[in-house]
Amino acid sequence: MSRVRLRCPAPPRPGARVSLRYVEERREALAVVRGVLQPVLLESDRGAMLTVWLDGETGYCATADLSPRGLSAAAERAAHWAGAAHGRGLALPEPPWRTPDAPIRFDSVRDDALPARADLVAMLHEEAAAMKRDARIVHWAASLRIAERVQRLWLDGEDAGTQRLRFVEPGLEATAADGARSQTRTLGGQYNGVCRQGGLQALRDSGFAGGGARVAAEALELLAAPNCPSGVRDLLLSPDQMMLQIHESIGHPLELDRILGDERNFAGTSFVTPDMFGHYQFGSPLLNVSFDPGVPGEYASYGADDEGMPARRVPLIERGVLKRALGGTLSQARARARGWPIEGAAAARASGWQRPPIDRMGNLDLEPGASTMEAMIAAVERGIWMQTNASWSIDDARNKFQFGCEWGRLIEDGRLGAVVRNPNYRGVSATFWRSLAMVGDRSTLQRLGTPTCGKGEPGQLARVGHASPACLFRAVDVFGGES
């Protein structure tokens, strides 16, 4: 990464306060598709966001001109927008950022190097070759995306922190076909949930090595499997489906700016209302969900959010009761101004230098319980076990949902039965989590994530982490969907 020398510009107007957030990112994508190495994708960009607070209002201006003159011009433009907003919105008695007691230092690159590109390509070829094990495998691919990011933050002219992050996203995909029927099995689902921060160790922990043969074998197994039956059954979800269930029916509904109405005309609202915090029974007493950007190696770990709030673990749901929202300092101030003293988290995040921070999930984790996988299976009289997200649909209040998975296996009288294809289930967020009957222990826990969580106008894509054990739900509406 380049070594750019920057200095936060002076306040452009008397009484103004200024923050500068610099972001530089390099991205690399490698892929072997049907045995052929694809062109290597290399991308990079860098720039800065200037934020100016003036007379209670906030203005933003992004620039790729990192010269002193360019940064000063951006600060002046941000001050113009702050002035233009005067009297039109919520006046803040102080800036939306908080200067930490000491500069934040965070590094997920230093202690976990990656092999050379040639060695990574060799790994992709090896896994791709392992997938082409049968003439019925008609499509197979192995991929690896790597991104390295440097973020620096100055608040009121003071160094507030430097963060170095490396994101690793391996992928495997095999499609088996026989006549008009086809089935696809992947390493991490349609959103490639097997993603971590770090380097070689993160890649090893992902299950990528040796995963090609497994993915292809399971695609062939699904091809021969019967369609998933329909009816009410107990539902055992693996972490690679729990990830998206948490994301869509807990994470998005708890974003404070969404609760305040910001996403109404774009991504929707939330079934959660401001008066629910502190008493609403979101799930069963087994449901404990935390926001923890400090977990080493998880996909959305960081030392501070993009408003300078130091990262710390906070509980959002305890024993099923809703406690906190996913809201940064700005959204918390907006809620207080409306009479709702809702506590938030270090959740103000921007997708890059050209976007302002908005409320986002970071690492949103469901805490492990006390049940082994064997105990959960034994506790099911008539049920199904599902793995790996294949499709999803949810309404604009993040309430009524439908999810499809790649792989299913029936459970009858406490024993595993036949593998089934096209397993799906549906429910309502406001009641689904209350049917949580058993939570897996740490032996079932996986740290996963999603690389492309979309939100905001103009749009922003964020990297989000989710850790979860396997979980058992009672009496869920299950159905099969033909390819």
Coordinates of C-alpha atoms in Angstrom, one line a residue:
M1 CA 0.0 0.0 0.0
S2 CA 1.2 3.5 -0.7
R3 CA 2.6 5.9 1.9
V4 CA 0.5 9.0 1.6
R5 CA 1.3 12.0 3.8
L6 CA -1.8 13.8 4.8
R7 CA -2.7 16.7 7.1
C8 CA -6.2 17.5 8.3
P9 CA -7.1 21.0 7.0
A10 CA -7.8 23.9 9.3
P11 CA -11.5 24.7 10.1
P12 CA -12.8 26.6 7.0
R13 CA -15.0 28.9 9.1
P14 CA -14.9 30.3 12.6
G15 CA -16.5 27.7 15.0
A16 CA -16.3 24.9 12.5
R17 CA -14.9 21.5 13.4
V18 CA -13.4 19.1 10.9
S19 CA -12.8 15.4 10.5
L20 CA -10.8 13.7 7.8
R21 CA -11.2 10.0 7.0
Y22 CA -8.7 8.5 4.5
V23 CA -9.3 5.1 2.9
E24 CA -7.1 3.2 0.5
E25 CA -8.0 -0.3 -0.7
R26 CA -6.5 -2.8 -3.1
R27 CA -8.5 -5.8 -4.4
E28 CA -7.5 -8.9 -6.1
A29 CA -9.7 -11.7 -7.6
L30 CA -8.4 -15.1 -8.7
A31 CA -10.6 -17.8 -10.3
V32 CA -10.3 -21.1 -12.1
V33 CA -13.5 -21.9 -14.0
R34 CA -13.9 -25.3 -15.6
G35 CA -10.2 -25.9 -15.3
V36 CA -9.2 -22.5 -16.9
L37 CA -7.5 -19.7 -15.0
Q38 CA -9.5 -16.5 -15.6
P39 CA -7.9 -13.1 -16.0
V40 CA -6.6 -11.8 -12.7
L41 CA -8.6 -8.8 -11.5
L42 CA -6.6 -6.1 -9.8
E43 CA -8.3 -2.9 -8.5
S44 CA -7.2 0.0 -6.2
D45 CA -8.6 3.3 -5.1
R46 CA -7.9 5.9 -2.5
G47 CA -9.4 9.2 -1.3
A48 CA -10.7 11.1 1.7
M49 CA -14.0 12.2 3.2
L50 CA -14.1 15.6 4.8
T51 CA -16.8 16.1 7.4
V52 CA -17.5 19.6 8.8
W53 CA -19.7 20.4 11.8
L54 CA -20.9 24.0 11.8
D55 CA -23.5 25.7 14.0
G56 CA -25.1 22.3 14.8
E57 CA -25.3 21.1 11.2
T58 CA -23.0 18.5 9.4
G59 CA -21.8 18.6 5.8
Y60 CA -19.7 16.1 3.8
C61 CA -17.4 16.3 0.8
A62 CA -15.3 13.5 -0.6
T63 CA -12.2 14.0 -2.8
A64 CA -9.5 12.1 -4.5
D65 CA -7.3 15.2 -4.6
L66 CA -5.1 14.6 -1.5
S67 CA -3.0 17.7 -1.9
P68 CA -3.3 20.3 0.9
R69 CA -5.2 22.5 -1.5
G70 CA -7.5 19.7 -2.5
L71 CA -8.3 18.8 1.1
S72 CA -8.9 22.4 2.1
A73 CA -11.2 22.8 -0.9
A74 CA -13.2 19.8 0.2
A75 CA -13.4 21.1 3.7
E76 CA -14.8 24.4 2.4
R77 CA -17.3 22.6 0.3
A78 CA -18.4 20.5 3.3
A79 CA -18.8 23.7 5.3
H80 CA -21.0 25.0 2.5
W81 CA -23.3 22.0 2.8
A82 CA -23.4 22.3 6.6
G83 CA -24.5 25.9 6.2
A84 CA -27.1 25.0 3.5
A85 CA -28.6 22.5 6.0
H86 CA -29.0 25.1 8.7
G87 CA -32.5 25.1 10.1
R88 CA -33.6 22.2 7.9
G89 CA -32.8 19.2 10.1
L90 CA -31.8 18.1 13.6
A91 CA -29.2 20.5 15.1
L92 CA -26.5 18.6 16.9
P93 CA -25.0 20.4 20.0
E94 CA -21.6 18.8 19.1
P95 CA -20.1 16.9 16.2
P96 CA -21.2 13.4 15.4
W97 CA -17.7 12.0 16.2
R98 CA -15.9 11.2 19.5
T99 CA -12.2 11.7 19.7
P100 CA -10.7 8.6 21.5
D101 CA -8.5 9.0 24.5
A102 CA -5.5 7.6 22.4
P103 CA -5.2 6.9 18.7
I104 CA -6.7 3.5 17.7
R105 CA -4.3 1.0 16.2
F106 CA -5.8 -2.1 14.6
D107 CA -4.0 -4.6 12.3
S108 CA -5.3 -7.9 10.8
V109 CA -2.5 -8.1 8.2
R110 CA 0.7 -8.2 10.3
D111 CA 0.6 -11.6 11.9
D112 CA -1.0 -13.7 9.1
A113 CA 0.7 -13.5 5.7
L114 CA -0.6 -14.9 2.4
P115 CA 1.3 -17.1 0.0
A116 CA 2.6 -15.8 -3.3
R117 CA 0.0 -15.4 -6.1
A118 CA 1.4 -18.4 -8.0
D119 CA 0.9 -20.6 -4.9
L120 CA -2.7 -19.4 -4.5
V121 CA -3.4 -20.1 -8.2
A122 CA -2.0 -23.7 -7.7
M123 CA -4.4 -24.1 -4.8
L124 CA -7.3 -23.1 -7.0
H125 CA -6.3 -25.5 -9.7
E126 CA -6.0 -28.3 -7.2
E127 CA -9.5 -27.8 -5.8
A128 CA -11.0 -27.2 -9.2
A129 CA -9.5 -30.5 -10.5
A130 CA -10.9 -32.3 -7.5
M131 CA -14.5 -31.2 -8.4
K132 CA -14.4 -32.6 -11.9
R133 CA -14.9 -36.2 -10.7
D134 CA -17.9 -37.2 -12.7
A135 CA -19.3 -36.5 -16.2
R136 CA -22.4 -35.1 -14.5
I137 CA -20.4 -32.2 -13.1
V138 CA -21.2 -29.6 -15.8
H139 CA -19.8 -26.5 -14.0
W140 CA -17.1 -26.2 -11.5
A141 CA -15.1 -23.2 -10.2
A142 CA -12.7 -22.3 -7.4
S143 CA -12.1 -18.6 -6.5
L144 CA -10.3 -16.4 -4.1
R145 CA -10.9 -12.7 -3.4
I146 CA -8.5 -10.7 -1.3
A147 CA -8.8 -7.0 -0.3
E148 CA -6.4 -5.0 1.8
R149 CA -7.5 -1.7 3.3
V150 CA -5.8 1.1 5.2
Q151 CA -8.0 3.6 7.0
R152 CA -6.7 6.7 8.8
L153 CA -8.9 9.1 10.8
W154 CA -8.2 12.6 12.0
L155 CA -10.8 14.3 14.3
D156 CA -10.4 18.0 15.0
G157 CA -6.9 17.9 13.6
E158 CA -5.8 15.1 15.9
D159 CA -4.7 11.6 14.9
A160 CA -7.6 9.4 15.9
G161 CA -6.2 6.1 14.6
T162 CA -4.9 3.9 11.8
Q163 CA -6.3 0.5 10.9
R164 CA -5.0 -2.1 8.4
L165 CA -7.4 -4.8 7.4
R166 CA -7.1 -7.8 5.1
F167 CA -10.2 -9.6 3.9
V168 CA -10.0 -13.2 2.5
E169 CA -13.0 -14.7 0.6
P170 CA -12.5 -18.2 -0.8
G171 CA -15.2 -19.8 -3.0
L172 CA -16.0 -23.3 -4.4
E173 CA -19.0 -24.1 -6.6
A174 CA -20.0 -27.3 -8.4
T175 CA -23.1 -27.9 -10.5
A176 CA -24.3 -31.5 -11.3
A177 CA -26.9 -32.1 -14.0
D178 CA -28.8 -35.0 -15.4
G179 CA -31.3 -34.3 -18.1
A180 CA -33.5 -31.3 -17.0
R181 CA -32.5 -31.6 -13.4
S182 CA -29.5 -29.8 -11.8
Q183 CA -28.2 -29.1 -8.3
T184 CA -25.5 -26.8 -7.1
R185 CA -23.4 -27.1 -4.0
T186 CA -21.0 -24.4 -2.8
L187 CA -18.5 -23.7 0.0
G188 CA -20.3 -20.8 1.5
G189 CA -23.7 -20.2 -0.3
Q190 CA -24.8 -17.7 -2.8
Y191 CA -23.2 -14.8 -0.8
N192 CA -20.0 -16.7 -0.2
G193 CA -20.3 -16.7 3.6
V194 CA -17.0 -18.4 4.2
C195 CA -15.0 -15.1 4.6
R196 CA -12.5 -14.0 7.3
Q197 CA -9.9 -11.4 8.1
G198 CA -6.3 -12.4 8.0
G199 CA -4.2 -14.5 5.7
L200 CA -3.1 -18.1 5.2
Q201 CA -4.5 -19.2 8.6
A202 CA -7.9 -17.7 7.7
L203 CA -7.8 -19.6 4.4
R204 CA -7.0 -22.8 6.2
D205 CA -9.8 -22.3 8.7
S206 CA -12.3 -21.8 5.9
G207 CA -12.4 -25.5 4.8
F208 CA -11.2 -24.5 1.3
A209 CA -8.4 -27.1 1.2
G210 CA -10.1 -30.4 0.4
G211 CA -13.4 -28.7 0.0
G212 CA -13.6 -29.2 -3.8
A213 CA -14.1 -33.0 -3.6
R214 CA -16.8 -32.6 -0.9
V215 CA -18.7 -29.9 -2.7
A216 CA -18.8 -32.0 -5.9
A217 CA -19.8 -35.2 -4.1
E218 CA -22.7 -33.4 -2.4
A219 CA -23.9 -31.9 -5.6
L220 CA -24.1 -35.4 -7.1
E221 CA -25.8 -36.6 -3.9
L222 CA -28.4 -33.9 -4.2
L223 CA -29.0 -34.7 -7.9
A224 CA -30.2 -38.2 -6.9
A225 CA -32.1 -37.1 -3.8
P226 CA -35.9 -36.7 -3.5
N227 CA -37.5 -33.3 -3.3
C228 CA -37.9 -31.9 0.2
P229 CA -41.3 -32.8 1.7
S230 CA -43.7 -30.0 2.8
G231 CA -45.3 -29.6 6.2
V232 CA -44.6 -28.3 9.7
R233 CA -41.4 -29.8 11.1
D234 CA -38.7 -29.0 13.6
L235 CA -35.8 -27.2 11.9
L236 CA -32.1 -27.6 12.6
L237 CA -30.0 -24.9 10.9
S238 CA -26.3 -25.1 10.4
P239 CA -24.2 -21.9 11.0
D240 CA -24.0 -21.2 7.2
Q241 CA -27.7 -20.7 7.1
M242 CA -28.0 -19.2 10.6
M243 CA -25.7 -16.5 9.3
L244 CA -28.3 -15.1 6.8
Q245 CA -31.2 -15.7 9.2
I246 CA -29.4 -13.5 11.8
H247 CA -28.4 -11.0 9.1
E248 CA -31.9 -10.5 7.6
S249 CA -34.2 -10.9 10.6
I250 CA -32.1 -9.5 13.5
G251 CA -29.4 -7.3 11.9
H252 CA -31.3 -5.2 9.5
P253 CA -34.4 -4.7 11.8
L254 CA -32.1 -3.4 14.6
E255 CA -30.4 -0.7 12.5
L256 CA -31.4 2.5 14.2
D257 CA -31.4 4.7 11.2
R258 CA -33.9 2.2 9.5
I259 CA -36.0 2.3 12.7
L260 CA -36.0 6.1 12.4
G261 CA -37.3 5.9 8.9
D262 CA -34.2 6.6 6.7
E263 CA -34.6 3.5 4.4
R264 CA -38.4 3.8 3.9
N265 CA -38.3 4.7 0.2
F266 CA -35.4 2.3 -0.6
A267 CA -34.7 -0.8 1.5
G268 CA -37.8 -0.5 3.7
T269 CA -38.6 -0.1 7.4
S270 CA -38.4 -2.4 10.4
F271 CA -41.0 -4.2 12.4
V272 CA -39.0 -3.0 15.5
T273 CA -40.2 0.3 16.9
P274 CA -38.4 2.6 19.3
D275 CA -40.6 1.8 22.3
M276 CA -39.6 -1.9 22.2
F277 CA -36.1 -1.5 23.6
G278 CA -35.6 -2.8 27.2
H279 CA -38.6 -5.1 27.4
Y280 CA -39.7 -6.6 24.0
Q281 CA -39.4 -10.4 23.9
F282 CA -37.6 -10.8 20.6
G283 CA -36.9 -14.5 21.0
S284 CA -36.8 -17.4 23.5
P285 CA -34.7 -17.1 26.7
L286 CA -32.0 -19.0 24.8
L287 CA -31.4 -16.1 22.4
N288 CA -28.4 -14.0 23.2
V289 CA -27.0 -11.8 20.4
S290 CA -24.0 -9.5 20.7
F291 CA -22.3 -6.8 18.6
D292 CA -18.5 -7.4 18.8
P293 CA -16.1 -5.7 16.3
G294 CA -13.2 -6.8 18.4
V295 CA -13.2 -10.6 17.6
P296 CA -9.8 -11.5 16.1
G297 CA -10.2 -12.8 12.5
E298 CA -13.9 -12.3 12.1
Y299 CA -14.9 -10.6 8.9
A300 CA -16.0 -7.2 10.2
S301 CA -13.5 -6.7 13.0
Y302 CA -12.1 -3.2 13.6
G303 CA -10.7 -1.0 16.3
A304 CA -13.1 1.9 15.9
D305 CA -16.0 2.8 13.7
D306 CA -15.8 5.6 11.1
E307 CA -16.9 8.2 13.6
G308 CA -14.0 7.3 15.9
M309 CA -16.1 5.3 18.4
P310 CA -13.8 2.6 19.9
A311 CA -15.1 -0.9 19.2
R312 CA -16.4 -2.9 22.2
R313 CA -18.7 -5.8 22.7
V314 CA -22.2 -4.8 23.6
P315 CA -25.3 -7.1 24.0
L316 CA -28.2 -6.4 21.7
I317 CA -30.5 -9.2 22.9
E318 CA -30.1 -10.9 26.3
R319 CA -32.2 -13.9 27.2
G320 CA -34.5 -13.1 24.3
V321 CA -35.1 -9.5 25.5
L322 CA -34.3 -6.6 23.1
K323 CA -31.7 -4.3 24.7
R324 CA -29.8 -2.1 22.2
A325 CA -30.0 -0.9 18.6
L326 CA -27.3 -0.9 15.9
G327 CA -26.8 2.8 15.9
G328 CA -23.8 5.2 15.8
T329 CA -23.5 8.5 17.7
L330 CA -25.5 10.4 15.1
S331 CA -28.5 8.1 15.1
Q332 CA -28.4 7.9 18.9
A333 CA -28.6 11.7 19.1
R334 CA -31.5 11.8 16.6
A335 CA -33.4 9.2 18.7
R336 CA -32.8 11.2 21.9
A337 CA -34.1 14.4 20.2
R338 CA -37.3 12.5 19.6
G339 CA -37.5 11.3 23.3
W340 CA -36.1 7.8 22.8
P341 CA -32.9 7.3 24.8
I342 CA -31.9 4.2 22.8
E343 CA -28.4 2.9 23.4
G344 CA -26.3 1.9 20.3
A345 CA -22.9 0.7 19.4
A346 CA -19.7 1.6 17.4
A347 CA -21.7 0.9 14.3
A348 CA -21.3 4.0 12.0
R349 CA -19.5 2.6 9.0
A350 CA -18.9 3.7 5.4
S351 CA -18.2 1.5 2.4
G352 CA -15.3 3.7 1.3
W353 CA -13.8 7.2 1.2
Q354 CA -16.6 8.5 -1.0
R355 CA -19.5 7.7 1.3
P356 CA -20.5 9.1 4.8
P357 CA -20.9 6.6 7.7
I358 CA -24.4 5.1 8.2
D359 CA -25.6 2.5 10.7
R360 CA -24.3 -0.9 9.7
M361 CA -23.9 -4.3 11.2
G362 CA -20.3 -5.2 12.2
N363 CA -19.7 -8.6 13.8
L364 CA -23.2 -9.5 14.8
D365 CA -23.0 -12.8 16.7
L366 CA -25.4 -15.3 18.2
E367 CA -23.8 -16.6 21.4
P368 CA -23.3 -20.4 21.7
G369 CA -25.4 -22.5 24.1
A370 CA -24.9 -25.8 25.8
S371 CA -26.3 -28.4 23.3
T372 CA -24.1 -30.7 21.2
M373 CA -25.1 -31.5 17.6
E374 CA -25.9 -35.1 18.6
A375 CA -28.2 -33.9 21.4
M376 CA -30.1 -31.6 19.1
I377 CA -30.7 -34.3 16.5
A378 CA -31.8 -36.7 19.2
A379 CA -34.3 -34.2 20.5
V380 CA -36.2 -34.1 17.1
E381 CA -39.1 -36.5 16.5
R382 CA -40.0 -35.2 13.0
G383 CA -37.7 -32.6 11.5
I384 CA -35.1 -31.5 8.9
W385 CA -31.5 -30.3 9.0
M386 CA -30.6 -27.6 6.5
Q387 CA -27.3 -26.2 5.4
T388 CA -26.0 -23.3 3.3
N389 CA -28.2 -20.5 2.0
A390 CA -29.3 -20.8 -1.6
S391 CA -32.1 -18.1 -1.8
W392 CA -33.9 -15.6 0.4
S393 CA -36.9 -13.3 0.4
I394 CA -38.1 -10.9 3.1
D395 CA -40.6 -8.1 3.2
D396 CA -39.7 -4.4 3.6
A397 CA -40.3 -4.5 7.3
R398 CA -37.8 -7.4 7.6
N399 CA -40.6 -9.5 9.1
K400 CA -42.2 -12.1 6.8
F401 CA -39.4 -14.2 5.2
Q402 CA -38.7 -17.3 3.1
F403 CA -35.3 -19.0 2.9
G404 CA -34.0 -21.8 0.7
C405 CA -31.0 -23.9 1.4
E406 CA -28.7 -26.0 -0.8
W407 CA -28.8 -29.2 1.3
G408 CA -31.3 -30.9 3.6
R409 CA -31.5 -34.1 5.6
L410 CA -34.6 -35.5 7.2
I411 CA -34.6 -36.3 10.9
E412 CA -37.0 -39.0 12.2
D413 CA -37.3 -40.2 15.8
G414 CA -33.9 -38.7 16.8
R415 CA -32.0 -40.2 13.8
L416 CA -30.7 -38.8 10.6
G417 CA -32.6 -40.0 7.5
A418 CA -32.5 -39.3 3.8
V419 CA -30.8 -36.4 2.1
V420 CA -33.3 -34.1 0.2
R421 CA -32.9 -31.5 -2.4
N422 CA -34.4 -27.9 -2.6
P423 CA -35.2 -27.5 1.1
N424 CA -37.0 -24.3 2.0
Y425 CA -38.7 -22.8 5.1
R426 CA -40.7 -19.7 5.9
G427 CA -41.8 -17.7 8.9
V428 CA -42.2 -14.3 10.6
S429 CA -39.3 -12.6 12.3
A430 CA -41.4 -11.3 15.2
T431 CA -42.3 -14.9 16.2
F432 CA -39.7 -17.1 14.6
W433 CA -37.0 -16.5 17.2
R434 CA -39.4 -17.4 20.0
S435 CA -39.5 -21.0 18.6
L436 CA -35.7 -21.3 19.3
A437 CA -35.6 -24.5 21.4
M438 CA -31.9 -25.5 21.6
V439 CA -28.6 -23.6 20.9
G440 CA -25.5 -25.4 19.9
D441 CA -22.3 -25.4 22.0
R442 CA -18.9 -24.0 20.9
S443 CA -18.2 -27.2 19.0
T444 CA -20.9 -26.2 16.5
L445 CA -19.8 -22.5 16.2
Q446 CA -18.6 -21.0 12.9
R447 CA -17.4 -17.5 12.2
L448 CA -18.7 -16.5 8.8
G449 CA -19.9 -13.3 7.1
T450 CA -21.2 -11.7 4.0
P451 CA -19.1 -9.5 1.7
T452 CA -21.8 -7.5 0.0
C453 CA -24.5 -6.2 2.4
G454 CA -26.3 -3.4 0.6
K455 CA -27.8 -0.3 2.1
G456 CA -28.1 3.4 1.8
E457 CA -28.7 6.1 -0.8
P458 CA -26.4 6.4 -2.7
G459 CA -25.8 2.7 -2.3
Q460 CA -23.1 1.3 0.0
L461 CA -21.8 -2.3 0.1
A462 CA -20.4 -3.4 3.5
R463 CA -18.5 -6.4 4.8
V464 CA -20.4 -7.9 7.7
G465 CA -19.4 -10.7 10.1
H466 CA -21.7 -13.3 11.7
A467 CA -20.8 -16.0 14.2
S468 CA -23.3 -18.6 15.1
P469 CA -23.7 -22.2 16.4
A470 CA -26.2 -24.6 15.0
C471 CA -29.7 -23.9 16.3
L472 CA -32.9 -25.9 16.6
F473 CA -36.4 -24.4 16.1
R474 CA -39.7 -26.0 16.8
A475 CA -42.7 -26.3 14.4
V476 CA -41.5 -24.4 11.3
D477 CA -43.3 -24.4 8.0
V478 CA -41.0 -26.4 5.6
F479 CA -41.5 -26.9 1.9
G480 CA -39.7 -28.2 -1.2
G481 CA -39.0 -26.2 -4.3
E482 CA -38.3 -27.9 -7.6
S483 CA -35.3 -26.6 -9.6

